[in-house]
Coordinates of C-alpha atoms and ligand atoms in Angstrom, one line a residue:
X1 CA 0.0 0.0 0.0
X2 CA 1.3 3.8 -0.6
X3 CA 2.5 5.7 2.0
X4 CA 0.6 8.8 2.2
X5 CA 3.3 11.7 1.8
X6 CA 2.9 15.5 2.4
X7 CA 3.3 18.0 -0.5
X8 CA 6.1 19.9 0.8
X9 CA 8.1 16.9 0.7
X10 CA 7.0 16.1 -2.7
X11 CA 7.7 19.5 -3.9
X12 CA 10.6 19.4 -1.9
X13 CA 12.4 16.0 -3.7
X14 CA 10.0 15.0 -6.6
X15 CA 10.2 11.8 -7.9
X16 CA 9.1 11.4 -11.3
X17 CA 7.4 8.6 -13.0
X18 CA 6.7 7.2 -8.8
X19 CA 3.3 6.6 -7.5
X20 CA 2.2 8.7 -4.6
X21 CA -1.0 9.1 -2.6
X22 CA -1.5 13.0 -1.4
X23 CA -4.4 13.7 1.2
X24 CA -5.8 17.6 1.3
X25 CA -8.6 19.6 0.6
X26 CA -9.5 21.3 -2.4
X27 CA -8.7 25.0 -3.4
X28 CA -9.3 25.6 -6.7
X29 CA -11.0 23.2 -9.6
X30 CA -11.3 23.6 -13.6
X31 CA -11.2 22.2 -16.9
X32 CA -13.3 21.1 -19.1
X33 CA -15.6 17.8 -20.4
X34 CA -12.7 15.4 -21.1
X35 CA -9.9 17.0 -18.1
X36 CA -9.9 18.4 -14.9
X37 CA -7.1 20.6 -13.0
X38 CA -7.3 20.4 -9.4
X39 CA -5.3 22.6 -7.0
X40 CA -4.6 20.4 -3.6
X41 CA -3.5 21.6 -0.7
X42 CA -2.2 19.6 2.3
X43 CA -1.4 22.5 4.3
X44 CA 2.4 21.3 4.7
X45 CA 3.1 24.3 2.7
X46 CA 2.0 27.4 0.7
X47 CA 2.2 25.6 -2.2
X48 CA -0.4 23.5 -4.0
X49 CA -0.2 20.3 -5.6
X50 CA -1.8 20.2 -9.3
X51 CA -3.9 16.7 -9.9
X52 CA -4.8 16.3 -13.4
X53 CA -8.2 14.0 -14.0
X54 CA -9.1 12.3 -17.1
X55 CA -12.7 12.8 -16.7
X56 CA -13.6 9.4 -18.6
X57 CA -11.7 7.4 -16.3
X58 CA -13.8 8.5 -13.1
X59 CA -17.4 8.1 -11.9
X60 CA -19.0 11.5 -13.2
X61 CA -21.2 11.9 -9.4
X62 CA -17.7 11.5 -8.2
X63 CA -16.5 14.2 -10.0
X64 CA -19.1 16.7 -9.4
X65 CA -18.6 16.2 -5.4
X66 CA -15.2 17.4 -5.7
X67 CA -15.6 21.1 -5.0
X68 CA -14.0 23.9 -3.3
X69 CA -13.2 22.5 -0.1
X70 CA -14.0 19.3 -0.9
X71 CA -11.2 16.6 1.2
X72 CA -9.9 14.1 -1.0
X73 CA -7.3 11.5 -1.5
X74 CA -5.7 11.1 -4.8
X75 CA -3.2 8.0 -5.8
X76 CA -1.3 8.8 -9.1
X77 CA 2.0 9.2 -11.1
X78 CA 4.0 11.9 -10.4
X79 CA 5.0 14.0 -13.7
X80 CA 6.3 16.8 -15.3
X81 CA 3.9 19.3 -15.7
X82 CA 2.8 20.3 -19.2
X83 CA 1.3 23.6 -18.7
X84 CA 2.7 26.6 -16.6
X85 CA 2.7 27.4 -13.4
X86 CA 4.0 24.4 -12.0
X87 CA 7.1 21.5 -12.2
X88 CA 5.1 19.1 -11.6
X89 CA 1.6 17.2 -10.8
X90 CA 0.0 14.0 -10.4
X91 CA -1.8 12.4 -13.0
X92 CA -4.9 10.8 -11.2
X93 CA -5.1 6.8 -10.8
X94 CA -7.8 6.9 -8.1
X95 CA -9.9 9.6 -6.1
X96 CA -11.6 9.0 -2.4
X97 CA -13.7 11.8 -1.2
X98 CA -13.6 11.8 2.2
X99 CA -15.7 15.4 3.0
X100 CA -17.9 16.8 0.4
X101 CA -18.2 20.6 0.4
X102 CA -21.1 22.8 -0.4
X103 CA -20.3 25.2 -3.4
X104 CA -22.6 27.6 -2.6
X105 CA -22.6 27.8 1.1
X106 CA -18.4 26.9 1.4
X107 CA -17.4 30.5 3.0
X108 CA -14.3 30.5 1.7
X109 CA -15.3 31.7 -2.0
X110 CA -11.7 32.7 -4.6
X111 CA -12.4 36.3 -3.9
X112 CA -10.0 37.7 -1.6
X113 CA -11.8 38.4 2.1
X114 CA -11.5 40.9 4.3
X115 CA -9.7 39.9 7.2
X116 CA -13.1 41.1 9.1
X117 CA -14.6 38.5 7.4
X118 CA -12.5 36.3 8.2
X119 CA -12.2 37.0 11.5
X120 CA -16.0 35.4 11.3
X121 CA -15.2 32.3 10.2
X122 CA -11.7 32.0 12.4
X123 CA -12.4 28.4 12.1
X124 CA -12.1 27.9 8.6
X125 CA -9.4 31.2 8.0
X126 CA -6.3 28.5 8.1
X127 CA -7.2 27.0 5.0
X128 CA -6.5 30.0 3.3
X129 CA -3.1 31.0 1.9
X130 CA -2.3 34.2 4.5
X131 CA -3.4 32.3 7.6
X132 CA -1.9 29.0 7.1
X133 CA 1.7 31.2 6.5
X134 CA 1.0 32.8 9.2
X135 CA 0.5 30.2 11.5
X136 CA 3.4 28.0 10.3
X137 CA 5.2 31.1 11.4
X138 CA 4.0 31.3 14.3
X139 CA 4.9 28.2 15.1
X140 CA 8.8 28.3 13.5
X141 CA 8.7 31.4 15.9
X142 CA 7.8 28.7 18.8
X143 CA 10.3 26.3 17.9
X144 CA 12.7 28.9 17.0
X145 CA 12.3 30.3 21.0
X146 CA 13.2 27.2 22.4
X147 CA 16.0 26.3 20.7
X148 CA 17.4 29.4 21.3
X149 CA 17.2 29.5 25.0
X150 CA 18.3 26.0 25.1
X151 CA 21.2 26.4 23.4
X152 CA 22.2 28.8 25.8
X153 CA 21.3 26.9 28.6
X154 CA 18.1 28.2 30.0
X155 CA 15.8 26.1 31.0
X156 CA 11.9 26.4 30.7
X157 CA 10.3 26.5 33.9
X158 CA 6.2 26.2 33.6
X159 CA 5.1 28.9 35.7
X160 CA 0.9 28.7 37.0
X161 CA -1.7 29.7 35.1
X162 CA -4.0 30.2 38.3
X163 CA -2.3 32.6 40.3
X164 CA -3.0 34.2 43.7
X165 CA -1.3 37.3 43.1
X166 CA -1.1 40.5 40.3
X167 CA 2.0 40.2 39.3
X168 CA 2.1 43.6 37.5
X169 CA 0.3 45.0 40.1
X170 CA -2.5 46.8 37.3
X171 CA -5.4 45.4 38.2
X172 CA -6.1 43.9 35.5
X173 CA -7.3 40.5 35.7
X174 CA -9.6 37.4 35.4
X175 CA -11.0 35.9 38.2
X176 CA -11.5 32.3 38.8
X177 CA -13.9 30.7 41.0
X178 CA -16.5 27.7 41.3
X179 CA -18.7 30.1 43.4
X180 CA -22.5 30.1 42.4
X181 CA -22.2 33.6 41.1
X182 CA -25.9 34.1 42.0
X183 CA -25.6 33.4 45.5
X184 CA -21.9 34.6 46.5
X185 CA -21.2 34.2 50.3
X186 CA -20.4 37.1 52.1
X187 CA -18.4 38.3 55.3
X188 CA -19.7 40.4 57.9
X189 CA -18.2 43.6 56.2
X190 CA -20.1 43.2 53.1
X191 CA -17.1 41.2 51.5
X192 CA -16.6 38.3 49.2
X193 CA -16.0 35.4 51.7
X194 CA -13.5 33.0 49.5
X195 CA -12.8 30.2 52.3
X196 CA -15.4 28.0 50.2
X197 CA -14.1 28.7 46.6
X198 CA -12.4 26.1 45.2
X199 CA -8.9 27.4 46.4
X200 CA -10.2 29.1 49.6
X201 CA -8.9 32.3 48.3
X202 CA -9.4 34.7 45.9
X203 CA -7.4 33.6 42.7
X204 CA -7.5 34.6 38.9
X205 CA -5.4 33.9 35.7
X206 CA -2.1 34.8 35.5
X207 CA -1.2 38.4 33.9
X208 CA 2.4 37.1 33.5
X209 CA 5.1 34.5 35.0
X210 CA 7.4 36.6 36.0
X211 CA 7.3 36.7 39.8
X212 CA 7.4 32.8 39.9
X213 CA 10.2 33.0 37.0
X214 CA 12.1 35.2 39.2
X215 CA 12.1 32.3 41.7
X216 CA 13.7 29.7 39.6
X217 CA 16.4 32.2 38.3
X218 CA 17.1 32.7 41.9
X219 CA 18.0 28.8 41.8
X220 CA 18.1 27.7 38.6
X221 CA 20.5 30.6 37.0
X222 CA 18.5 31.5 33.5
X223 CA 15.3 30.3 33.0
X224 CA 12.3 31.4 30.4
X225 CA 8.9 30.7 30.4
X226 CA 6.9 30.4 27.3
X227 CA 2.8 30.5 28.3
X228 CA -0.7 32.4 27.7
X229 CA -1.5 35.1 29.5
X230 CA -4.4 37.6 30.7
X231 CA -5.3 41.0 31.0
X232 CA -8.8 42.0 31.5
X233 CA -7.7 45.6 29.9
X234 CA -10.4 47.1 27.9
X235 CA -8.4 47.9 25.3
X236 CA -9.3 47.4 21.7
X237 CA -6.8 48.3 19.9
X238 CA -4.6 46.4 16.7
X239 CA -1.7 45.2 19.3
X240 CA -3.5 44.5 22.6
X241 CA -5.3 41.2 23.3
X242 CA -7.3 39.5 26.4
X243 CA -5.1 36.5 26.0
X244 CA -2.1 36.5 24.6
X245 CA 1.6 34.3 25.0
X246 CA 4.3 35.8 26.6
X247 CA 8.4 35.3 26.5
X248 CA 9.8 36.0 29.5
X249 CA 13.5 34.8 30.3
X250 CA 14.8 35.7 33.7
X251 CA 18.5 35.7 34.6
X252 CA 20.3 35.6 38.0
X253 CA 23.6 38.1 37.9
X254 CA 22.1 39.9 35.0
X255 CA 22.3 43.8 34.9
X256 CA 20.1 46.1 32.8
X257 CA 23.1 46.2 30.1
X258 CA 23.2 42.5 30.1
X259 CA 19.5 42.1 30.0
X260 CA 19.5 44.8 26.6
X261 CA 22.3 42.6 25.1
X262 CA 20.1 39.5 25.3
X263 CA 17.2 41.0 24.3
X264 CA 18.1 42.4 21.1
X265 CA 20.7 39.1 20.5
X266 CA 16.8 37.0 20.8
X267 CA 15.0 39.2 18.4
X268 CA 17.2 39.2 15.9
X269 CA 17.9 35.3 16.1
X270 CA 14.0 35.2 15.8
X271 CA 14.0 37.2 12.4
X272 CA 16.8 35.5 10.8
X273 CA 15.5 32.1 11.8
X274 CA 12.4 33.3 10.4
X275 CA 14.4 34.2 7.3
X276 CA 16.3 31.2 6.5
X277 CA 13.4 28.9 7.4
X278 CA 10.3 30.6 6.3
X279 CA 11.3 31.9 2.7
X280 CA 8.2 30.7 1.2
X281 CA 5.6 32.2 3.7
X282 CA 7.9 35.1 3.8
X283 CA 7.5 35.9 0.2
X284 CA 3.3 35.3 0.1
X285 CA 3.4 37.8 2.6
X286 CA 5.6 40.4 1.3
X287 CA 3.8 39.9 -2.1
X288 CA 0.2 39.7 -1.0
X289 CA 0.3 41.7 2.6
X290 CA 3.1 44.2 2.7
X291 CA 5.8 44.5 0.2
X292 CA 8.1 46.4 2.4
X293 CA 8.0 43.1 4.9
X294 CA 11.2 41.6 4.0
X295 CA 13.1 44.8 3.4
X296 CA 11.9 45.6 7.1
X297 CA 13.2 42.7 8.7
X298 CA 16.5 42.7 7.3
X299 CA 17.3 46.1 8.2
X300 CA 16.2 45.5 11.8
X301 CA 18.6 42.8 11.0
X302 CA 21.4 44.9 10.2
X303 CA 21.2 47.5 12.5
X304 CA 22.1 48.2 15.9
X305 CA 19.0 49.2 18.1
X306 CA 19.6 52.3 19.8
X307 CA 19.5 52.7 23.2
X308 CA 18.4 55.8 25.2
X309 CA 16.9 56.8 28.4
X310 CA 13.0 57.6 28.9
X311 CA 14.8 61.3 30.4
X312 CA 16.5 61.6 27.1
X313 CA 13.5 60.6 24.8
X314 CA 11.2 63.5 26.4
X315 CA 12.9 66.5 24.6
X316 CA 13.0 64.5 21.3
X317 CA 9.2 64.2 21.6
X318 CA 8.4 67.9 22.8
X319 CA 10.8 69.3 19.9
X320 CA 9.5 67.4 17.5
X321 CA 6.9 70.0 16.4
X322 CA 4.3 67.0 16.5
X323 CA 0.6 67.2 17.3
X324 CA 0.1 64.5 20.1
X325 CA -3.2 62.8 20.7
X326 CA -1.7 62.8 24.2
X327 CA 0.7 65.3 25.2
X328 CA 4.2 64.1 26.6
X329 CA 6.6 66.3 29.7
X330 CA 8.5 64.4 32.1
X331 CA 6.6 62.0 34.2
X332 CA 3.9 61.2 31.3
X333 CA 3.8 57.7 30.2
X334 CA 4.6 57.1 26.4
X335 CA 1.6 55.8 23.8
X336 CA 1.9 54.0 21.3
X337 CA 2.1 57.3 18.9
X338 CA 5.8 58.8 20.8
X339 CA 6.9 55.1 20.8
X340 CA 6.6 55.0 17.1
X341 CA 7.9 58.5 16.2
X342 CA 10.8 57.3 17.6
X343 CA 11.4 54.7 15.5
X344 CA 10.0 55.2 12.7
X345 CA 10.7 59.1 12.5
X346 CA 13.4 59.7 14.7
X347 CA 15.9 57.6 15.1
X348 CA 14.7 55.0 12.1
X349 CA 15.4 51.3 13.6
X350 CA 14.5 49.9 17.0
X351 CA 14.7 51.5 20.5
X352 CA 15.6 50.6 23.9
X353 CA 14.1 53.1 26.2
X354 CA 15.8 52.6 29.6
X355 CA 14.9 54.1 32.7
X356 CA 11.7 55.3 33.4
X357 CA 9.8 57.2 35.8
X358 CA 9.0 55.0 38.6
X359 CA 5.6 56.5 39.0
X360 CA 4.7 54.5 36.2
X361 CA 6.5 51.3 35.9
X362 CA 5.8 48.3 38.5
X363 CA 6.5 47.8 42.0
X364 CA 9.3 45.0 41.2
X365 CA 11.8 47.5 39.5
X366 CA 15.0 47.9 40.6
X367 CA 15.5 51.7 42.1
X368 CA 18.0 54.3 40.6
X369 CA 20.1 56.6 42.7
X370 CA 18.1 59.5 41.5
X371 CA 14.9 58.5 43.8
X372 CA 12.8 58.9 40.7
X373 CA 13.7 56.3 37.9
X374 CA 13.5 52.6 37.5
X375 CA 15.9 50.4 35.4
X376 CA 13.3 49.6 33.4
X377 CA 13.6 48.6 29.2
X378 CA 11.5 49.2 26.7
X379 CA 12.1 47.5 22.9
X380 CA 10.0 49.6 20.6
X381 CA 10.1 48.3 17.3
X382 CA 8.4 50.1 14.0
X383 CA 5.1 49.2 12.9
X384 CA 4.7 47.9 16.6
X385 CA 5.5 50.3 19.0
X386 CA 6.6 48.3 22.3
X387 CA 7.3 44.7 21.7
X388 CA 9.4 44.0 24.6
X389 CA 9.2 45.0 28.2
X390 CA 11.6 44.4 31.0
X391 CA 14.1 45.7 34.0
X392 CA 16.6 45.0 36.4
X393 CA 14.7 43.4 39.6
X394 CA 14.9 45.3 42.9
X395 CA 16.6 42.8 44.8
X396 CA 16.8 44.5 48.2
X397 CA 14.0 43.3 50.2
X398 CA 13.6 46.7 52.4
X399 CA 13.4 48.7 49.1
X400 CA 10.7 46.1 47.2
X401 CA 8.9 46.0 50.5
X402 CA 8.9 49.9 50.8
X403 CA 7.6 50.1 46.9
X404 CA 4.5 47.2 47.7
X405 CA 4.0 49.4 50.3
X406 CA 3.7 52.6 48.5
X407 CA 1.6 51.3 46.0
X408 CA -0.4 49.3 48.4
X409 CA -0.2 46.0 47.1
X410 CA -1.7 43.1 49.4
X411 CA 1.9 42.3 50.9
X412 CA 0.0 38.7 51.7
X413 CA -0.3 38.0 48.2
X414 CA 3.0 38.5 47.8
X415 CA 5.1 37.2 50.8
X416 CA 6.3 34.0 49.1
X417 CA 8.2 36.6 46.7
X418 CA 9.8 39.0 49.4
X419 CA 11.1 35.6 51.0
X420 CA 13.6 35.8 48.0
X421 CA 15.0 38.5 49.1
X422 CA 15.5 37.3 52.7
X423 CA 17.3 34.2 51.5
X424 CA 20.1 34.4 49.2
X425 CA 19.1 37.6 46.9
X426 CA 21.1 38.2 43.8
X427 CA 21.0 41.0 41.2
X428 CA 18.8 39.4 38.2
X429 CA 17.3 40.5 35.3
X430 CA 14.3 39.6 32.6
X431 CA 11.7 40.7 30.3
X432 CA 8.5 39.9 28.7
X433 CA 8.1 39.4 24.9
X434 CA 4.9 39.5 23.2
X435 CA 4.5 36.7 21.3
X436 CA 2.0 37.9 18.9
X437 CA 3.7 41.0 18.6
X438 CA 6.4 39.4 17.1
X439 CA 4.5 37.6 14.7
X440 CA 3.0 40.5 13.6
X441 CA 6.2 42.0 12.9
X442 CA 7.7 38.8 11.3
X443 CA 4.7 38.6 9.3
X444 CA 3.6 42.2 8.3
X445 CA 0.2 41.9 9.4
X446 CA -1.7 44.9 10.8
X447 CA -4.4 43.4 13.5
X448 CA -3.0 41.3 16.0
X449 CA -6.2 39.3 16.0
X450 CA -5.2 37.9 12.6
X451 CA -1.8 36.0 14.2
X452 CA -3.7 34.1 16.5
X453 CA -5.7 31.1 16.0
X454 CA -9.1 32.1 18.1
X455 CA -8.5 35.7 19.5
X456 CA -9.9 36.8 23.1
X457 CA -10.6 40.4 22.9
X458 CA -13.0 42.5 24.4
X459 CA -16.7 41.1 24.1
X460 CA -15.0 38.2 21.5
X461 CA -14.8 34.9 23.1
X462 CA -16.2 33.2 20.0
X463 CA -15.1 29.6 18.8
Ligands
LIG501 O1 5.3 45.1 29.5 P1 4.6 43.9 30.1 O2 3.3 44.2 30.8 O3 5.6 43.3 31.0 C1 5.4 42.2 31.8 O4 4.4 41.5 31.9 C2 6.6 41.8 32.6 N1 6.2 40.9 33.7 C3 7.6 41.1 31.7 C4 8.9 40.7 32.4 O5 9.7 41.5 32.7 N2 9.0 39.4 32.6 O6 4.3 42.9 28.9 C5 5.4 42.3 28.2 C6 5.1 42.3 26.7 C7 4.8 43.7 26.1 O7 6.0 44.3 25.8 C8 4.0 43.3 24.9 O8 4.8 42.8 23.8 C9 3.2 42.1 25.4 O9 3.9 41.6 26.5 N3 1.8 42.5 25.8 C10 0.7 42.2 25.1 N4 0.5 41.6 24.0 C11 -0.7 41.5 23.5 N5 -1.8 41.9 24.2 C12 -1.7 42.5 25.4 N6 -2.8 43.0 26.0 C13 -0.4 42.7 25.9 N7 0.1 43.3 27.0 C14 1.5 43.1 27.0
LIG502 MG1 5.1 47.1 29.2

C-alpha cells in the first residue's frame, strides 16, 4: 500500500514517473468535459499540488462532489507538468472523497476576504493562503524560541496559570472561581468570603510568570517561560489582546546592560530564523500583505538598536513639532504614537528606552540613585510600537517592600516573593516578549487578531 506523503516533501524532492498518494482539501478546480485541473493543498506548505483528472476514467457523481473545499485522496503518477505554473503534478489513478463541500454555502469563495470576514469564520481562516503562513510562522517562531534559550542553557520553567497574586500589580485580571455567582457568600463587612471557593482564596489567571520565574532564576541561574496570558484591559486596539503568549527569560547576575544585550541578540535570532526557514511564507506575505515586509526585517537585522533613556527621549518628543493625541513632559507615560515616532521618525530602527519614571513602571523594578527612575527597558520596534518589556529586579527586600507598600499591594499575596530577598538575593534581570507582537512584525500583518488562531478580545470569546 502507498504511503501517504505530504506535499512539501513532494515539492521538496519529486520523484518522477513514482506513484504517490496525497491527502488535502481542495482549493481551486477547472477544466473542461474530457480533463480536470485540481489545486490540492495539504497545508504542509504554501504551495499547491496540481492533480490532473481524465474525466472518462472517473465516476462522473464523483466528479461533481469534488468542490471547493471538498477533502480528497488522490493515488497517481507523479509527472512533469505540461502547462505553466508548476514542475510538476499528479496524474490521477484513483480519487476517495472523504468530505464533500457545499459550493454555494463553502465561506471560503476565490475572492479575496476581508480579514473582518474572516475574523468570522476563524475556524475555517487556516485554509486559506495568508493564515496558514501565518501560522506556520508562528509556530517556526515557537520552535525557534526554544532552541534558542536552550542552546544557551536556559531552562523552561512552567510557571501557574491560576495565580494568587497580580504580578504587574494593574489590576487587570480574570477571576476564577467555582462560586455560584448568583448566591456569592459574604463576610460580615459586606465582602466576598472566599474560604469555600475552590482554592479558599481569591485567585485569577495569571497576567504574566514573572514573579514565579524570578524564583527559579534565583536557583536555577536563567530560565524562560513560554505560556498564555491575561489582562482583563479594555483595550481594543490592533496590538493588545485578552489573551495572549508571553516570552519572559529571567536571569540571576544579569544587569540592565546584560539584560538589553540579550534581548536584542533574541530578536534578531528570531527574524533570521524566520528568514532562513520561512522563505516561502515570507515571500506570500511580502507579495500579498506588505511589500516592504522583508526589506523591514532585514534592516532590523542589520542595524544596531539604539539605546536611550526615557529622560532623554522627552525632549525628542516635545521638539518634534508633533501634534500629540496625548501630550508628553517628564513623568507622562509614552503611547503608542511617541513610541513610534521614535522609531519610525526619529531615530529610524528599533529603541531601547531605559529608565523610566518610577511612578509609572511596577513595583518589582529595581530603584535608581536618582529617587525617581527605575531600570526599566522598553524595545520599541516600527510598525509595533513596544514589543518587549523588562528591568533590572529590585533585589533589596527593604526597598521592594517599601515600593509594595507605596503602592499598596496586598503584601499577603506577595510574601512568598519577598522571601527571595531574605534568603540568598542576587542582582537578576528579565523581560516579557509578546509573542504575537512578534508575529505581527515577522509577518507584516496589521491586527493582531489575525496572528492568532481564536482571538480573546474584548466582548470576543467566540469559537
Ligand atoms: O510590558 P509587560 O506588561 O511586562 C510584563 O508583563 C513583565 N512581567 C515582563 C517581564 O519583565 N518578565 O508585557 C510584556 C510584553 C509587552 O511588551 C507586549 O509585547 C506584550 O507583553 N503584551 C501584550 N501583547 C498582547 N496583548 C496585550 N494585552 C499585551 N500586554 C502586553
Ligand atoms: Mg510594558
Amino acid at each position: 500500500m502507498t504511503k501517504r506523503i505530504k506535499v512539501k516533501t513532494l515539492l521538496g524532492n519529486p520523484v518522477l514517473g513514482s506513484d504517490v498518494l496525497v491527502k488535502g482539501w481542495v482549493r481551486t478546480k477547472r477544466g473542461n468535459k474530457n480533463i480536470l485541473f485540481i489545486a490540492l493543498n495539504d497545508g504542509s506548505t504554501i504551495n499547491n499540488i496540481q492533480i490532473v483528472v481524465e474525466v472518462a476514467l472517473f465516476d462522473e457523481n464523483l466528479l461533481k462532489e469534488i468542490s471547493t473545499g471538498a477533502c480528497i485522496g488522490v493515488m497517481g503518477k507523479l509527472l512533469e507538468s505540461q502547462g505553466q505554473g508548476q514542475q510538476i503534478e499528479i496524474n490521477a489513478a484513483s480519487i476517495e472523497l472523504y468530505g464533500k463541500s457545499d459550493a454555494e454555502t463553502y465561506p471560503l469563495q476565490k475572492k479575496g476576504h476581508s480579514m473582518e470576514f474572516l475574523r468570522e469564520i476563524a475556524y475555517l481562516r487556516p485554509r486559506t493562503n495568508t493564515f496558514s503562513a501565518v501560522l506556520r510562522i508562528r509556530h517556526a517562531m515557537a520552535f525557534a524560541i526554544h532552541k534558542y534559550f536552550n542552546d544557551k542553557g536556559f531552562f523552561y520553567l512552567h510557571t501557574p496559570i491560576i495565580t494568587g497574586s497580580d504580578a504587574e500589580g494593574a489590576g487587570e485580571m480574570f477571576h476564577v472561581t467555582t462560586m455560584d455567582l448568583s448566591n456569592v457568600p459574604r463576610n460580615p463587612d459586606n465582602s466576598i468570603d472566599y474560604s469555600g471557593d475552590f482554592f479558599g482564596k481569591s485567585t485569577n489567571l495569571t497576567v504574566s510568570g514573572q514573579l514565579e520565574g524570578e524564583l527559579g532564576a534565583l536557583a536555577l541561574g536563567d530560565i524562560y517561560t513560554f505560556g498564555p496570558t491575561f489582562r482583563a484591559e479594555n483595550s481594543n486596539t490592533p496590538r493588545h489582546l485578552a489573551e495572549f503568549w508571553m516570552i519572559e527569560p529571567e536571569m540571576a547576575f544579569y544587569d540592565l546592560a546584560d539584560n538589553m544585550d540579550l534581548a536584542e541578540e533574541f530578536v534578531k535570532y528570531l527574524i533570521r530564523y524566520a528568514l532562513d526557514n520561512c522563505s516561502e511564507d515570507l515571500e506570500f506575505l511580502n507579495n500579498m500583505i506588505d511589500k516592504a515586509l522583508l526589506e523591514r526585517l532585514k534592516f532590523v537585522l542589520e542595524n544596531e538598536f539604539v539605546r536611550i533613556t526615557y529622560t532623554e527621549a522627552v525632549p525628542i518628543l516635545t521638539s518634534s513639532g508633533k501634534k500629540w493625541d496625548y501630550p508628553v513632559s517628564w513623568g507622562t507615560d509614552l503611547q503608542s504614537e511617541h513610541e513610534r515616532y521614535l522609531v519610525e521618525e526619529h531615530f529610524k530602527r528599533p529603541v531601547i528606552l531605559t529608565d523610566y519614571p518610577m511612578s509609572i513602571k511596577a513595583f518589582y523594578m529595581k530603584q535608581n540613585s536618582d529617587g525617581k527612575t527605575v531600570r526599566a527597558m522598553d524595545v520599541l520596534f516600527p510598525g509595533i510600537g513596544e514589543i518587549i518589556g523588562g528591568s533590572q529586579r529590585e533585589e533589596n527586600y527593604e526597598k521592594l517592600l517599601g515600593r509594595i507598600r507605596d503602592l499598596k499591594i496586598p503584601e499577603k499575596d506577595l510574601w512568598w516573593y519577598l522571601e527571595t530577598r531574605k534568603f540568598g538575593t542576587a542582582p537578576h534581570s528579565g523581560f516579557g516578549l509578546g509573542f504575537e507582537r512578534l508575529i505581527l512584525f515577522v509577518t507584516g500583518m496589521l491586527n493582531i487578531r489575525d496572528v492568532i488562531p481564536f482571538p480573546r478580545t474584548p466582548k470576543n470569546a467566540e469559537f
